[in-house]
PDB file of C-alpha atoms in Angstrom:
ATOM      1  CA  MET A  12       0.052  -0.029   0.130  1.00  0.00           C
ATOM      2  CA  ARG A  13       0.972   3.887  -0.723  1.00  0.00           C
ATOM      3  CA  THR A  14       1.981   5.799   2.548  1.00  0.00           C
ATOM      4  CA  PRO A  15      -0.001   8.792   2.419  1.00  0.00           C
ATOM      5  CA  ALA A  16       1.533  12.171   0.894  1.00  0.00           C
ATOM      6  CA  VAL A  17       3.814  14.393   4.124  1.00  0.00           C
ATOM      7  CA  GLU A  18       2.920  17.344   4.167  1.00  0.00           C
ATOM      8  CA  THR A  19       5.937  19.949   2.720  1.00  0.00           C
ATOM      9  CA  HIS A  20       6.798  23.120   2.732  1.00  0.00           C
ATOM     10  CA  ASP A  21       9.189  24.932   0.065  1.00  0.00           C
ATOM     11  CA  VAL A  22      12.514  25.082   1.680  1.00  0.00           C
ATOM     12  CA  LYS A  23      15.254  28.454   1.430  1.00  0.00           C
ATOM     13  CA  VAL A  24      18.818  27.277   2.275  1.00  0.00           C
ATOM     14  CA  PRO A  25      21.557  29.682   1.578  1.00  0.00           C
ATOM     15  CA  ALA A  26      24.282  28.537  -0.440  1.00  0.00           C
ATOM     16  CA  THR A  27      27.097  29.695   1.754  1.00  0.00           C
ATOM     17  CA  PRO A  28      25.841  29.498   6.087  1.00  0.00           C
ATOM     18  CA  VAL A  29      27.155  32.662   8.132  1.00  0.00           C
ATOM     19  CA  GLY A  30      27.956  31.733  11.369  1.00  0.00           C
ATOM     20  CA  PRO A  31      27.331  28.374  13.115  1.00  0.00           C
ATOM     21  CA  ARG A  32      25.045  26.139  12.086  1.00  0.00           C
ATOM     22  CA  LEU A  33      22.384  26.160  14.577  1.00  0.00           C
ATOM     23  CA  PHE A  34      18.716  24.809  14.231  1.00  0.00           C
ATOM     24  CA  LYS A  35      14.896  25.452  15.424  1.00  0.00           C
ATOM     25  CA  ALA A  36      11.751  23.839  15.530  1.00  0.00           C
ATOM     26  CA  VAL A  37       8.241  25.790  14.770  1.00  0.00           C
ATOM     27  CA  ARG A  38       5.123  25.156  14.463  1.00  0.00           C
ATOM     28  CA  PRO A  39       3.548  24.744  10.861  1.00  0.00           C
ATOM     29  CA  ASP A  40       2.615  28.754  11.114  1.00  0.00           C
ATOM     30  CA  GLY A  41       6.237  29.633  11.881  1.00  0.00           C
ATOM     31  CA  THR A  42       5.369  30.119  15.924  1.00  0.00           C
ATOM     32  CA  ASP A  43       7.290  29.109  18.477  1.00  0.00           C
ATOM     33  CA  PHE A  44       5.796  25.524  20.383  1.00  0.00           C
ATOM     34  CA  HIS A  45       6.549  26.810  23.963  1.00  0.00           C
ATOM     35  CA  THR A  46       4.038  29.639  23.680  1.00  0.00           C
ATOM     36  CA  GLY A  47       2.966  29.929  20.300  1.00  0.00           C
ATOM     37  CA  THR A  48       3.413  33.675  20.332  1.00  0.00           C
ATOM     38  CA  VAL A  49       7.033  34.191  18.816  1.00  0.00           C
ATOM     39  CA  SER A  50       6.911  34.313  15.458  1.00  0.00           C
ATOM     40  CA  TRP A  51      10.144  32.774  13.790  1.00  0.00           C
ATOM     41  CA  LEU A  52       8.867  33.528  10.250  1.00  0.00           C
ATOM     42  CA  PRO A  53       6.852  36.150   8.838  1.00  0.00           C
ATOM     43  CA  ALA A  54       3.485  35.873   9.988  1.00  0.00           C
ATOM     44  CA  ASP A  55       1.800  36.818   6.739  1.00  0.00           C
ATOM     45  CA  GLY A  56       3.413  33.732   5.235  1.00  0.00           C
ATOM     46  CA  THR A  57       6.178  35.330   2.748  1.00  0.00           C
ATOM     47  CA  PRO A  58       9.637  33.761   2.464  1.00  0.00           C
ATOM     48  CA  ILE A  59      12.427  34.700   4.706  1.00  0.00           C
ATOM     49  CA  PRO A  60      13.474  37.855   3.376  1.00  0.00           C
ATOM     50  CA  GLU A  61      16.913  38.574   1.981  1.00  0.00           C
ATOM     51  CA  GLY A  62      19.619  38.649   4.710  1.00  0.00           C
ATOM     52  CA  GLY A  63      17.080  36.891   6.774  1.00  0.00           C
ATOM     53  CA  TRP A  64      14.466  37.181   9.373  1.00  0.00           C
ATOM     54  CA  LEU A  65      15.370  38.696  12.751  1.00  0.00           C
ATOM     55  CA  VAL A  66      13.754  36.852  15.914  1.00  0.00           C
ATOM     56  CA  GLU A  67      14.198  39.164  19.451  1.00  0.00           C
ATOM     57  CA  HIS A  68      12.823  38.218  22.899  1.00  0.00           C
ATOM     58  CA  PRO A  69      10.279  40.865  24.092  1.00  0.00           C
ATOM     59  CA  HIS A  70      11.552  40.634  27.488  1.00  0.00           C
ATOM     60  CA  PRO A  71      15.190  39.338  27.510  1.00  0.00           C
ATOM     61  CA  GLY A  72      17.317  38.381  30.988  1.00  0.00           C
ATOM     62  CA  GLU A  73      20.908  38.806  31.661  1.00  0.00           C
ATOM     63  CA  VAL A  74      23.203  36.904  29.209  1.00  0.00           C
ATOM     64  CA  GLY A  75      23.714  33.451  30.859  1.00  0.00           C
ATOM     65  CA  ILE A  76      20.713  33.106  32.726  1.00  0.00           C
ATOM     66  CA  TRP A  77      18.911  29.719  32.616  1.00  0.00           C
ATOM     67  CA  ASP A  78      15.368  30.771  33.466  1.00  0.00           C
ATOM     68  CA  ALA A  79      14.220  29.261  29.999  1.00  0.00           C
ATOM     69  CA  GLY A  80      11.278  32.715  30.148  1.00  0.00           C
ATOM     70  CA  PHE A  81      13.976  35.369  29.315  1.00  0.00           C
ATOM     71  CA  TYR A  82      15.801  33.708  26.396  1.00  0.00           C
ATOM     72  CA  LEU A  83      15.052  32.372  23.033  1.00  0.00           C
ATOM     73  CA  SER A  84      16.382  28.572  22.324  1.00  0.00           C
ATOM     74  CA  VAL A  85      17.730  26.660  19.650  1.00  0.00           C
ATOM     75  CA  SER A  86      19.726  23.125  18.947  1.00  0.00           C
ATOM     76  CA  THR A  87      23.446  22.397  17.766  1.00  0.00           C
ATOM     77  CA  VAL A  88      21.411  19.323  16.168  1.00  0.00           C
ATOM     78  CA  GLU A  89      18.621  18.869  14.344  1.00  0.00           C
ATOM     79  CA  THR A  90      17.441  15.639  15.676  1.00  0.00           C
ATOM     80  CA  ASP A  91      17.459  17.106  19.390  1.00  0.00           C
ATOM     81  CA  CYS A  92      15.545  20.374  19.142  1.00  0.00           C
ATOM     82  CA  LYS A  93      13.439  20.299  22.638  1.00  0.00           C
ATOM     83  CA  GLY A  94       9.870  20.092  23.054  1.00  0.00           C
ATOM     84  CA  PHE A  95       8.534  20.149  18.801  1.00  0.00           C
ATOM     85  CA  ARG A  96       5.423  18.095  17.909  1.00  0.00           C
ATOM     86  CA  TRP A  97       4.592  16.683  14.791  1.00  0.00           C
ATOM     87  CA  PRO A  98       3.831  18.374  11.989  1.00  0.00           C
ATOM     88  CA  ALA A  99       6.870  21.027  12.107  1.00  0.00           C
ATOM     89  CA  ARG A 100       8.994  23.099  10.220  1.00  0.00           C
ATOM     90  CA  LEU A 101      12.910  23.210  10.680  1.00  0.00           C
ATOM     91  CA  LEU A 102      14.729  26.072  10.248  1.00  0.00           C
ATOM     92  CA  LEU A 103      18.447  27.110   9.884  1.00  0.00           C
ATOM     93  CA  VAL A 104      19.289  30.025  12.325  1.00  0.00           C
ATOM     94  CA  GLU A 105      22.298  32.259  13.479  1.00  0.00           C
ATOM     95  CA  PRO A 106      23.002  33.992  16.741  1.00  0.00           C
ATOM     96  CA  VAL A 107      22.637  37.774  17.173  1.00  0.00           C
ATOM     97  CA  GLY A 108      24.642  39.144  20.069  1.00  0.00           C
ATOM     98  CA  ASP A 109      25.943  36.383  23.020  1.00  0.00           C
ATOM     99  CA  VAL A 110      25.036  33.260  23.220  1.00  0.00           C
ATOM    100  CA  TRP A 111      25.333  30.419  25.922  1.00  0.00           C
ATOM    101  CA  THR A 112      24.100  26.594  26.991  1.00  0.00           C
ATOM    102  CA  PRO A 113      21.958  27.243  30.237  1.00  0.00           C
ATOM    103  CA  HIS A 114      21.755  23.679  31.004  1.00  0.00           C
ATOM    104  CA  PRO A 115      24.944  22.240  30.168  1.00  0.00           C
ATOM    105  CA  ASP A 116      24.575  18.989  31.738  1.00  0.00           C
ATOM    106  CA  LYS A 117      21.003  18.346  31.320  1.00  0.00           C
ATOM    107  CA  PHE A 118      20.639  19.631  27.957  1.00  0.00           C
ATOM    108  CA  PRO A 119      23.933  20.082  26.074  1.00  0.00           C
ATOM    109  CA  ARG A 120      22.828  20.700  22.263  1.00  0.00           C
ATOM    110  CA  LYS A 121      20.630  23.667  23.968  1.00  0.00           C
ATOM    111  CA  ARG A 122      21.766  27.379  23.279  1.00  0.00           C
ATOM    112  CA  ALA A 123      20.085  30.255  24.337  1.00  0.00           C
ATOM    113  CA  ALA A 124      20.329  33.649  23.039  1.00  0.00           C
ATOM    114  CA  HIS A 125      18.146  36.985  23.576  1.00  0.00           C
ATOM    115  CA  ALA A 126      18.034  37.327  19.568  1.00  0.00           C
ATOM    116  CA  TRP A 127      18.251  34.966  16.634  1.00  0.00           C
ATOM    117  CA  ARG A 128      18.466  35.031  12.809  1.00  0.00           C
ATOM    118  CA  VAL A 129      16.641  33.069  10.483  1.00  0.00           C
ATOM    119  CA  ILE A 130      18.681  32.315   7.773  1.00  0.00           C
ATOM    120  CA  GLY A 131      16.843  29.271   5.659  1.00  0.00           C
ATOM    121  CA  GLU A 132      14.474  26.334   5.926  1.00  0.00           C
ATOM    122  CA  LEU A 133      15.274  22.761   5.685  1.00  0.00           C
ATOM    123  CA  PRO A 134      13.181  20.103   5.207  1.00  0.00           C
ATOM    124  CA  ALA A 135      11.306  18.962   8.059  1.00  0.00           C
ATOM    125  CA  TRP A 136      11.915  15.181   8.074  1.00  0.00           C
ATOM    126  CA  GLN A 137      15.681  16.020   8.992  1.00  0.00           C
ATOM    127  CA  LEU A 138      14.332  16.151  12.595  1.00  0.00           C
ATOM    128  CA  PHE A 139      14.226  12.665  12.582  1.00  0.00           C
ATOM    129  CA  GLY A 140      17.490  12.105  11.533  1.00  0.00           C
ATOM    130  CA  PRO A 141      18.486   9.966   8.627  1.00  0.00           C
ATOM    131  CA  GLN A 142      15.688   7.991   8.155  1.00  0.00           C
ATOM    132  CA  GLY A 143      13.133  10.582   8.441  1.00  0.00           C
ATOM    133  CA  LEU A 144      11.224  10.350   5.428  1.00  0.00           C
ATOM    134  CA  GLU A 145      10.088   6.920   6.352  1.00  0.00           C
ATOM    135  CA  VAL A 146       9.600   8.188  10.178  1.00  0.00           C
ATOM    136  CA  ALA A 147       7.118  10.952   8.960  1.00  0.00           C
ATOM    137  CA  ALA A 148       5.314   8.549   6.467  1.00  0.00           C
ATOM    138  CA  LEU A 149       4.865   6.704   9.324  1.00  0.00           C
ATOM    139  CA  ILE A 150       3.304   9.025  11.849  1.00  0.00           C
ATOM    140  CA  GLU A 151       1.276  10.069   8.657  1.00  0.00           C
ATOM    141  CA  GLN A 152      -0.048   6.255   8.701  1.00  0.00           C
ATOM    142  CA  ALA A 153      -0.717   6.345  12.306  1.00  0.00           C
ATOM    143  CA  ALA A 154      -3.055   9.230  11.884  1.00  0.00           C
ATOM    144  CA  HIS A 155      -5.234   7.367   9.291  1.00  0.00           C
ATOM    145  CA  LEU A 156      -5.648   3.524  10.675  1.00  0.00           C
ATOM    146  CA  THR A 157      -8.948   2.293  10.229  1.00  0.00           C
ATOM    147  CA  VAL A 158     -10.718  -0.039  12.955  1.00  0.00           C
ATOM    148  CA  ALA A 159      -9.729  -3.849  10.841  1.00  0.00           C
ATOM    149  CA  GLN A 160      -6.188  -2.462  10.782  1.00  0.00           C
ATOM    150  CA  ILE A 161      -5.990  -1.545  14.497  1.00  0.00           C
ATOM    151  CA  GLU A 162      -7.682  -4.771  15.386  1.00  0.00           C
ATOM    152  CA  ASP A 163      -4.994  -6.411  13.230  1.00  0.00           C
ATOM    153  CA  LEU A 164      -1.901  -4.193  14.487  1.00  0.00           C
ATOM    154  CA  SER A 165      -2.929  -5.362  17.703  1.00  0.00           C
ATOM    155  CA  ASP A 166      -3.084  -9.339  16.885  1.00  0.00           C
ATOM    156  CA  ALA A 167      -0.015  -9.140  15.225  1.00  0.00           C
ATOM    157  CA  TYR A 168       1.900  -7.201  18.125  1.00  0.00           C
ATOM    158  CA  GLY A 169       0.679  -9.334  20.711  1.00  0.00           C
ATOM    159  CA  ALA A 170       2.051 -11.924  19.331  1.00  0.00           C
ATOM    160  CA  VAL A 171       5.616 -10.644  19.471  1.00  0.00           C
ATOM    161  CA  TYR A 172       5.129  -8.562  22.721  1.00  0.00           C
ATOM    162  CA  GLY A 173       7.505  -9.778  25.534  1.00  0.00           C
ATOM    163  CA  VAL A 174      10.766  -9.756  22.809  1.00  0.00           C
ATOM    164  CA  ALA A 175       9.691  -6.434  21.170  1.00  0.00           C
ATOM    165  CA  ARG A 176       9.343  -4.787  24.409  1.00  0.00           C
ATOM    166  CA  ARG A 177      13.008  -6.155  25.506  1.00  0.00           C
ATOM    167  CA  VAL A 178      13.879  -4.712  22.242  1.00  0.00           C
ATOM    168  CA  ALA A 179      12.682  -1.346  22.120  1.00  0.00           C
ATOM    169  CA  GLN A 180      14.258  -0.964  25.580  1.00  0.00           C
ATOM    170  CA  SER A 181      17.796  -1.882  24.811  1.00  0.00           C
ATOM    171  CA  THR A 182      17.519   0.797  21.869  1.00  0.00           C
ATOM    172  CA  ALA A 183      16.165   3.454  23.804  1.00  0.00           C
ATOM    173  CA  ARG A 184      19.277   3.179  25.926  1.00  0.00           C
ATOM    174  CA  ARG A 185      21.471   3.142  22.942  1.00  0.00           C
ATOM    175  CA  THR A 186      20.714   6.749  21.469  1.00  0.00           C
ATOM    176  CA  ALA A 187      20.228   9.887  23.066  1.00  0.00           C
ATOM    177  CA  ARG A 188      18.043  11.761  20.136  1.00  0.00           C
ATOM    178  CA  GLY A 189      15.475  14.047  21.293  1.00  0.00           C
ATOM    179  CA  ALA A 190      13.399  13.314  17.792  1.00  0.00           C
ATOM    180  CA  ALA A 191      13.014   9.567  19.082  1.00  0.00           C
ATOM    181  CA  TRP A 192      10.855  10.609  21.421  1.00  0.00           C
ATOM    182  CA  ALA A 193       9.096  13.461  19.888  1.00  0.00           C
ATOM    183  CA  ALA A 194       8.287  11.031  16.851  1.00  0.00           C
ATOM    184  CA  ALA A 195       7.016   8.293  19.000  1.00  0.00           C
ATOM    185  CA  ARG A 196       4.808  10.514  21.063  1.00  0.00           C
ATOM    186  CA  VAL A 197       2.898  11.267  17.708  1.00  0.00           C
ATOM    187  CA  ALA A 198       2.767   7.845  16.726  1.00  0.00           C
ATOM    188  CA  ALA A 199       1.738   6.389  20.145  1.00  0.00           C
ATOM    189  CA  ARG A 200      -1.914   8.993  20.106  1.00  0.00           C
ATOM    190  CA  ALA A 201      -3.101   6.554  17.499  1.00  0.00           C
ATOM    191  CA  ALA A 202      -4.656   3.038  18.899  1.00  0.00           C
ATOM    192  CA  ALA A 203      -2.135   0.041  18.631  1.00  0.00           C
ATOM    193  CA  ARG A 204      -0.114   2.442  20.610  1.00  0.00           C
ATOM    194  CA  ASP A 205       2.875  -0.133  21.448  1.00  0.00           C
ATOM    195  CA  ALA A 206       2.902  -1.087  17.279  1.00  0.00           C
ATOM    196  CA  ALA A 207       3.812   2.092  16.667  1.00  0.00           C
ATOM    197  CA  LEU A 208       6.143   3.363  18.933  1.00  0.00           C
ATOM    198  CA  ASP A 209       8.431   0.760  17.906  1.00  0.00           C
ATOM    199  CA  VAL A 210       7.889   0.841  14.380  1.00  0.00           C
ATOM    200  CA  VAL A 211       8.900   4.492  14.654  1.00  0.00           C
ATOM    201  CA  LEU A 212      11.843   3.635  17.225  1.00  0.00           C
ATOM    202  CA  GLY A 213      12.847   1.165  14.689  1.00  0.00           C
ATOM    203  CA  TRP A 214      13.286   3.501  11.836  1.00  0.00           C
ATOM    204  CA  LEU A 215      14.969   6.486  13.933  1.00  0.00           C
ATOM    205  CA  VAL A 216      17.920   4.026  14.955  1.00  0.00           C
ATOM    206  CA  LYS A 217      18.114   1.764  11.656  1.00  0.00           C
ATOM    207  CA  ASP A 218      21.611   2.637  11.340  1.00  0.00           C
ATOM    208  CA  LEU A 219      22.639   2.053  15.286  1.00  0.00           C
ATOM    209  CA  ILE A 220      20.721  -1.494  15.642  1.00  0.00           C
ATOM    210  CA  SER A 221      21.058  -5.267  14.061  1.00  0.00           C
ATOM    211  CA  VAL A 222      18.934  -6.086  10.903  1.00  0.00           C
ATOM    212  CA  GLU A 223      17.495  -8.495  13.444  1.00  0.00           C
ATOM    213  CA  ASP A 224      16.210  -6.379  16.105  1.00  0.00           C
ATOM    214  CA  SER A 225      15.250  -3.722  13.275  1.00  0.00           C
ATOM    215  CA  ARG A 226      12.783  -6.479  11.979  1.00  0.00           C
ATOM    216  CA  ILE A 227      11.779  -7.356  15.628  1.00  0.00           C
ATOM    217  CA  LEU A 228      10.438  -3.784  15.967  1.00  0.00           C
ATOM    218  CA  THR A 229       9.139  -3.064  12.591  1.00  0.00           C
ATOM    219  CA  GLY A 230       7.593  -6.360  11.967  1.00  0.00           C
ATOM    220  CA  PRO A 231       4.147  -6.553  13.112  1.00  0.00           C
ATOM    221  CA  TRP A 232       3.473  -2.719  11.531  1.00  0.00           C
ATOM    222  CA  GLU A 233       4.945  -4.206   8.062  1.00  0.00           C
ATOM    223  CA  GLN A 234       2.610  -6.814   8.486  1.00  0.00           C
ATOM    224  CA  VAL A 235      -0.275  -5.144   8.350  1.00  0.00           C
ATOM    225  CA  MET A 236       0.323  -1.810   6.890  1.00  0.00           C
ATOM    226  CA  GLY A 237       3.013  -3.287   4.266  1.00  0.00           C
ATOM    227  CA  PRO A 238       6.420  -1.484   3.754  1.00  0.00           C
ATOM    228  CA  ILE A 239       6.909   1.799   3.979  1.00  0.00           C
ATOM    229  CA  GLU A 240       6.891   3.557   0.561  1.00  0.00           C
ATOM    230  CA  VAL A 241       8.501   7.497   0.014  1.00  0.00           C
ATOM    231  CA  ALA A 242       6.740   9.462  -2.227  1.00  0.00           C
ATOM    232  CA  ALA A 243       9.956  10.523  -4.883  1.00  0.00           C
TER     233      ALA A 243
END
């Protein structure tokens, strides 16, 4: 079966990125996930202007402050954008002014500043890593399951539940990708939650685990839904 199309946006990537290469995940309307009030893209839907789109905190705190209410944060890694939900958009940004790491022990890839400049947009599936296209397609499938598919998934997954849970737990310990759990939470909102969570996790870390373990995680889903097909 063909996977439903994944919604995409036109992307704009500068030919020569300026400054550090940092990333921000935002809602489809361009606002932040935390408050929904900070516009990381032009509110009228126009393209990112030449020279970039400036985003400034309305009430900035002192440089180095740890309180997230007084800075704007981004990530050094696409797959570790904190707090995002799917669907999302992925922006390429550069700092304007001082930059600091507010929680170096807990969130070492998080960077804070009072202002950022959005200089481009990247394909949103990159939030999920090398297998991001497949993960986005899986999430789309999970959002459109029929009652019959839910019943079939429950039966297929139930037959291998014990083994799949052990593999999933082991796999989760091997990866620190924040995107893994963001994707899993989205897929898990559908019925047949465990099967959906495991197939997403299996694809996210496909390059980190054995073929056998990957098949254990993805098998029940593909048995019912068929192989994941990504539109060219």
